[in-house]
Amino acid sequence: MESQAKTRLNHAPSKHFVPDDEYYMHLALEQASLAAELGEVPIGAIVVNSDGIVTRAHNRRELDHDPSAHAEFIALRDAAAQLERWRLSDCTVYVTLEPCPMCAGLMQQARIKRCVYAATDQKAGALGTLYRLHDDQRLNHSFQVTSGVLEDESRAMLQDFFSRLRDLRSTSPSSLKTGTE
């Protein structure tokens, strides 16, 4: 138990990343861009294991009328189906915004190895900003977190999306149904 506690202490969000992190985060940003084109909050996710990319996804809450249709939630669900197993202990999730409690909880339940995210989420971040679900000692699994990979690009995309959304709402408030993440 003591060695497990020591391991958990090493799971603080880190700014140190491996060379592939930027490559996969660029792909997650491409997914976020697809979401924006569809009127969704621009968040994208990629699930990767040692064989390469398992799944790609982007937000679909508005399109699917589904509160759980966050990019990383969809990507994890699809990865489990693709790999035909619910334990994703060899997988890394790349996501353009720090996961919320729902998505971080799913990562914990799926037993992922690692999550890499771009921008912090001051309103719902559950991997270091508001909560630390990845290393909560009360839970039966912990995972590594790397933050800040292509943070500026992700934050700019989110800010641009919400700026355009505010502009649209100020000119035609009844014509827009898109909510926030």
PDB file of C-alpha atoms in Angstrom, residues 4 10 39 41 45 53 57 61 82 98 129 132 145 152-153 169-170 177:
ATOM      1  CA  GLN A   4       1.060   2.621  -4.221  1.00  0.00           C
ATOM      2  CA  ASN A  10       4.107  11.124  -8.864  1.00  0.00           C
ATOM      3  CA  GLY A  39     -21.269  24.325 -34.265  1.00  0.00           C
ATOM      4  CA  VAL A  41     -17.597  23.475 -28.674  1.00  0.00           C
ATOM      5  CA  ALA A  45      -9.714  13.717 -28.458  1.00  0.00           C
ATOM      6  CA  ILE A  53      -4.255   5.634 -32.991  1.00  0.00           C
ATOM      7  CA  ALA A  57     -13.550  11.981 -31.700  1.00  0.00           C
ATOM      8  CA  ARG A  61     -23.459  17.194 -27.538  1.00  0.00           C
ATOM      9  CA  GLN A  82     -12.642  -1.208 -31.099  1.00  0.00           C
ATOM     10  CA  GLU A  98      -8.802  19.395 -19.369  1.00  0.00           C
ATOM     11  CA  THR A 129      -7.484  22.498 -11.724  1.00  0.00           C
ATOM     12  CA  ARG A 132      -7.516  15.591  -8.933  1.00  0.00           C
ATOM     13  CA  VAL A 145      -1.388  13.408 -16.472  1.00  0.00           C
ATOM     14  CA  ASP A 152      -1.958  28.207 -26.688  1.00  0.00           C
ATOM     15  CA  GLU A 153      -3.417  26.685 -29.862  1.00  0.00           C
ATOM     16  CA  ARG A 169     -25.974  35.897 -29.987  1.00  0.00           C
ATOM     17  CA  SER A 170     -25.771  39.670 -29.860  1.00  0.00           C
ATOM     18  CA  LYS A 177     -28.936  26.936 -29.676  1.00  0.00           C
TER      19      LYS A 177
END
